[in-house]
Amino acid sequence: GAETIPPIIARGVLIDVAAAKGLDMLGDGYRITRQDLVEALDKQGVDIQKGDVALIRTGRMKVYEDAAAYMANPPGLGMAAARFLVEEKGAMIVGADNLSLEAFPSELKDDYIPLHTYLLAQQGAPILELVYLEELSQDAVYEFAFIGGSLKLRGADAAPIRPIAIPVR
């Protein structure tokens, strides 16, 4: 019979950086810092725990229907912010509502996509990209049960996932 991949079931945390800064959307090319995450979590009254799925809202989904605007110089996560989530806090998965999770240009001369290298290769932390977080933000849902159903794709370097957030409060 066909093997199945069990769903990911974990605590999810929305880190709404855009809202914490009083913005609908972070500016083009904005690189999210460790301090941005600390301040957003503090304003939201939540913290990251070991094994959490940490999802960062930049607000970029507001222009998703306009592909050129969505993809042009998006805001993203910086290296110190990624280290904070995974090494300091113990997040198991890191994701965001932007196209590539990280901001460009790269912070490292010798690595075009240092967050991908760090999270995937060095930390074994999967990345979620293009995550729709607008309704969670609108409803101020910062903690939720996260269920992620993946497809089993042989030989792929990425796979679609169907993320589901179920508020717990």
mmCIF file of C-alpha atoms in Angstrom:
data_model
loop_
_atom_site.group_PDB
_atom_site.id
_atom_site.type_symbol
_atom_site.label_atom_id
_atom_site.label_comp_id
_atom_site.label_asym_id
_atom_site.label_seq_id
_atom_site.Cartn_x
_atom_site.Cartn_y
_atom_site.Cartn_z
ATOM 1 C CA GLY A 1 0.000 0.000 0.000
ATOM 2 C CA ALA A 2 0.945 3.632 -0.336
ATOM 3 C CA GLU A 3 2.804 5.112 2.579
ATOM 4 C CA THR A 4 1.294 8.191 4.128
ATOM 5 C CA ILE A 5 2.917 11.124 5.810
ATOM 6 C CA PRO A 6 1.329 11.977 9.139
ATOM 7 C CA PRO A 7 0.262 15.599 9.537
ATOM 8 C CA ILE A 8 2.295 18.046 11.560
ATOM 9 C CA ILE A 9 0.398 18.886 14.731
ATOM 10 C CA ALA A 10 1.920 21.571 16.947
ATOM 11 C CA ARG A 11 1.292 24.839 18.715
ATOM 12 C CA GLY A 12 1.356 27.703 16.244
ATOM 13 C CA VAL A 13 2.242 31.288 17.043
ATOM 14 C CA LEU A 14 1.574 34.276 14.800
ATOM 15 C CA ILE A 15 4.185 37.003 15.173
ATOM 16 C CA ASP A 16 2.469 39.993 13.603
ATOM 17 C CA VAL A 17 5.451 42.281 13.035
ATOM 18 C CA ALA A 18 3.557 44.628 10.711
ATOM 19 C CA ALA A 19 0.707 45.201 13.203
ATOM 20 C CA ALA A 20 3.140 45.596 16.113
ATOM 21 C CA LYS A 21 4.719 48.473 14.173
ATOM 22 C CA GLY A 22 1.285 49.972 13.449
ATOM 23 C CA LEU A 23 1.532 49.127 9.741
ATOM 24 C CA ASP A 24 -0.645 47.256 7.253
ATOM 25 C CA MET A 25 2.524 46.008 5.560
ATOM 26 C CA LEU A 26 6.257 46.271 6.176
ATOM 27 C CA GLY A 27 8.144 48.363 3.632
ATOM 28 C CA ASP A 28 9.952 47.007 0.596
ATOM 29 C CA GLY A 29 13.144 45.181 1.513
ATOM 30 C CA TYR A 30 12.592 45.588 5.272
ATOM 31 C CA ARG A 31 14.756 43.086 7.173
ATOM 32 C CA ILE A 32 13.004 41.864 10.334
ATOM 33 C CA THR A 33 15.302 41.975 13.352
ATOM 34 C CA ARG A 34 15.457 39.977 16.565
ATOM 35 C CA GLN A 35 14.192 43.089 18.361
ATOM 36 C CA ASP A 36 11.188 43.334 16.007
ATOM 37 C CA LEU A 37 10.190 39.791 17.006
ATOM 38 C CA VAL A 38 10.737 40.428 20.727
ATOM 39 C CA GLU A 39 8.624 43.604 20.589
ATOM 40 C CA ALA A 40 5.810 41.968 18.589
ATOM 41 C CA LEU A 41 5.651 38.963 20.920
ATOM 42 C CA ASP A 42 5.625 41.293 23.934
ATOM 43 C CA LYS A 43 2.786 43.415 22.483
ATOM 44 C CA GLN A 44 0.820 40.247 21.710
ATOM 45 C CA GLY A 45 1.426 38.788 25.172
ATOM 46 C CA VAL A 46 2.724 35.458 23.840
ATOM 47 C CA ASP A 47 6.059 33.709 23.664
ATOM 48 C CA ILE A 48 7.627 31.037 21.484
ATOM 49 C CA GLN A 49 8.023 27.631 23.120
ATOM 50 C CA LYS A 50 10.159 24.680 22.084
ATOM 51 C CA GLY A 51 8.474 22.800 19.225
ATOM 52 C CA ASP A 52 6.285 25.703 18.065
ATOM 53 C CA VAL A 53 5.497 26.670 14.496
ATOM 54 C CA ALA A 54 6.422 30.372 14.295
ATOM 55 C CA LEU A 55 4.652 32.299 11.532
ATOM 56 C CA ILE A 56 5.693 35.879 10.788
ATOM 57 C CA ARG A 57 3.298 38.368 9.228
ATOM 58 C CA THR A 58 4.876 41.077 7.095
ATOM 59 C CA GLY A 59 1.517 42.104 5.591
ATOM 60 C CA ARG A 60 2.784 41.355 2.075
ATOM 61 C CA MET A 61 -0.303 39.234 1.339
ATOM 62 C CA LYS A 62 -2.257 42.479 1.048
ATOM 63 C CA VAL A 63 -0.802 42.823 -2.477
ATOM 64 C CA TYR A 64 -0.762 39.115 -3.403
ATOM 65 C CA GLU A 65 -3.224 39.564 -6.287
ATOM 66 C CA ASP A 66 -0.731 41.936 -7.947
ATOM 67 C CA ALA A 67 2.125 39.493 -8.635
ATOM 68 C CA ALA A 68 4.632 42.185 -9.626
ATOM 69 C CA ALA A 69 4.004 44.163 -6.417
ATOM 70 C CA TYR A 70 4.006 41.027 -4.261
ATOM 71 C CA MET A 71 7.330 39.751 -5.597
ATOM 72 C CA ALA A 72 9.176 43.083 -5.911
ATOM 73 C CA ASN A 73 11.722 43.533 -3.105
ATOM 74 C CA PRO A 74 9.640 41.912 -0.336
ATOM 75 C CA PRO A 75 10.337 42.383 3.359
ATOM 76 C CA GLY A 76 11.731 39.321 5.112
ATOM 77 C CA LEU A 77 13.486 37.781 8.061
ATOM 78 C CA GLY A 78 17.070 38.569 9.008
ATOM 79 C CA MET A 79 19.615 36.042 10.298
ATOM 80 C CA ALA A 80 19.569 37.237 13.923
ATOM 81 C CA ALA A 81 15.776 36.935 13.931
ATOM 82 C CA ALA A 82 15.968 33.373 12.568
ATOM 83 C CA ARG A 83 18.555 32.420 15.212
ATOM 84 C CA PHE A 84 16.323 33.900 17.911
ATOM 85 C CA LEU A 85 13.369 31.769 16.811
ATOM 86 C CA VAL A 86 15.199 28.473 16.384
ATOM 87 C CA GLU A 87 18.230 28.530 18.686
ATOM 88 C CA GLU A 88 16.975 30.720 21.528
ATOM 89 C CA LYS A 89 13.289 29.816 21.524
ATOM 90 C CA GLY A 90 13.267 26.340 19.962
ATOM 91 C CA ALA A 91 10.794 26.886 17.116
ATOM 92 C CA MET A 92 10.445 23.704 15.050
ATOM 93 C CA ILE A 93 9.181 25.366 11.839
ATOM 94 C CA VAL A 94 9.492 28.983 10.681
ATOM 95 C CA GLY A 95 7.243 30.572 8.094
ATOM 96 C CA ALA A 96 5.976 33.862 6.751
ATOM 97 C CA ASP A 97 3.533 35.435 4.333
ATOM 98 C CA ASN A 98 6.208 36.526 1.877
ATOM 99 C CA LEU A 99 7.731 34.776 -1.122
ATOM 100 C CA SER A 100 11.081 33.601 0.215
ATOM 101 C CA LEU A 101 11.044 34.072 4.015
ATOM 102 C CA GLU A 102 14.281 36.044 3.945
ATOM 103 C CA ALA A 103 15.064 39.603 2.913
ATOM 104 C CA PHE A 104 17.384 40.484 0.036
ATOM 105 C CA PRO A 105 20.130 41.211 -0.672
ATOM 106 C CA SER A 106 21.766 38.490 1.410
ATOM 107 C CA GLU A 107 23.472 39.430 4.667
ATOM 108 C CA LEU A 108 26.335 37.072 3.724
ATOM 109 C CA LYS A 109 28.643 37.576 0.736
ATOM 110 C CA ASP A 110 29.117 33.868 0.084
ATOM 111 C CA ASP A 111 25.481 32.680 0.464
ATOM 112 C CA TYR A 112 22.613 33.997 -1.653
ATOM 113 C CA ILE A 113 19.979 32.511 0.691
ATOM 114 C CA PRO A 114 21.572 32.266 4.148
ATOM 115 C CA LEU A 115 18.291 31.710 6.026
ATOM 116 C CA HIS A 116 17.519 28.689 3.868
ATOM 117 C CA THR A 117 21.025 27.333 4.518
ATOM 118 C CA TYR A 118 20.776 28.012 8.237
ATOM 119 C CA LEU A 119 17.223 26.771 8.826
ATOM 120 C CA LEU A 120 17.054 23.813 6.457
ATOM 121 C CA ALA A 121 20.624 22.500 6.313
ATOM 122 C CA GLN A 122 22.091 23.515 9.644
ATOM 123 C CA GLN A 123 19.073 23.431 11.977
ATOM 124 C CA GLY A 124 16.730 20.979 10.213
ATOM 125 C CA ALA A 125 13.878 23.467 10.581
ATOM 126 C CA PRO A 126 11.377 23.415 7.706
ATOM 127 C CA ILE A 127 10.330 26.702 6.107
ATOM 128 C CA LEU A 128 6.799 27.742 5.169
ATOM 129 C CA GLU A 129 6.415 30.470 2.570
ATOM 130 C CA LEU A 130 3.391 32.257 1.098
ATOM 131 C CA VAL A 131 1.327 31.608 4.245
ATOM 132 C CA TYR A 132 -1.949 33.542 4.347
ATOM 133 C CA LEU A 133 -2.034 35.183 7.792
ATOM 134 C CA GLU A 134 -4.415 38.094 7.214
ATOM 135 C CA GLU A 135 -7.457 36.597 8.955
ATOM 136 C CA LEU A 136 -5.430 35.517 12.004
ATOM 137 C CA SER A 137 -4.046 39.072 12.200
ATOM 138 C CA GLN A 138 -7.464 40.670 11.752
ATOM 139 C CA ASP A 139 -8.894 38.522 14.573
ATOM 140 C CA ALA A 140 -5.779 38.952 16.781
ATOM 141 C CA VAL A 141 -5.319 35.160 16.983
ATOM 142 C CA TYR A 142 -1.715 34.770 18.098
ATOM 143 C CA GLU A 143 -1.797 31.193 19.449
ATOM 144 C CA PHE A 144 -3.454 28.277 17.735
ATOM 145 C CA ALA A 145 -3.326 24.577 17.103
ATOM 146 C CA PHE A 146 -1.351 24.176 13.876
ATOM 147 C CA ILE A 147 -2.123 21.240 11.620
ATOM 148 C CA GLY A 148 -0.108 20.829 8.443
ATOM 149 C CA GLY A 149 -0.925 18.135 5.929
ATOM 150 C CA SER A 150 1.906 17.482 3.474
ATOM 151 C CA LEU A 151 2.038 15.698 0.172
ATOM 152 C CA LYS A 152 4.466 12.835 -0.341
ATOM 153 C CA LEU A 153 6.565 13.860 -3.326
ATOM 154 C CA ARG A 154 9.559 11.685 -4.175
ATOM 155 C CA GLY A 155 12.675 13.593 -5.277
ATOM 156 C CA ALA A 156 11.209 17.050 -4.625
ATOM 157 C CA ASP A 157 13.052 19.829 -2.855
ATOM 158 C CA ALA A 158 9.806 21.394 -1.649
ATOM 159 C CA ALA A 159 6.175 20.416 -1.239
ATOM 160 C CA PRO A 160 2.852 22.162 -0.824
ATOM 161 C CA ILE A 161 1.338 21.965 2.632
ATOM 162 C CA ARG A 162 -2.203 22.701 3.722
ATOM 163 C CA PRO A 163 -1.786 24.664 6.971
ATOM 164 C CA ILE A 164 -4.769 24.900 9.287
ATOM 165 C CA ALA A 165 -4.931 27.143 12.352
ATOM 166 C CA ILE A 166 -7.495 26.349 15.032
ATOM 167 C CA PRO A 167 -7.748 29.021 17.770
ATOM 168 C CA VAL A 168 -7.355 27.540 21.247
ATOM 169 C CA ARG A 169 -8.780 30.457 23.238
#
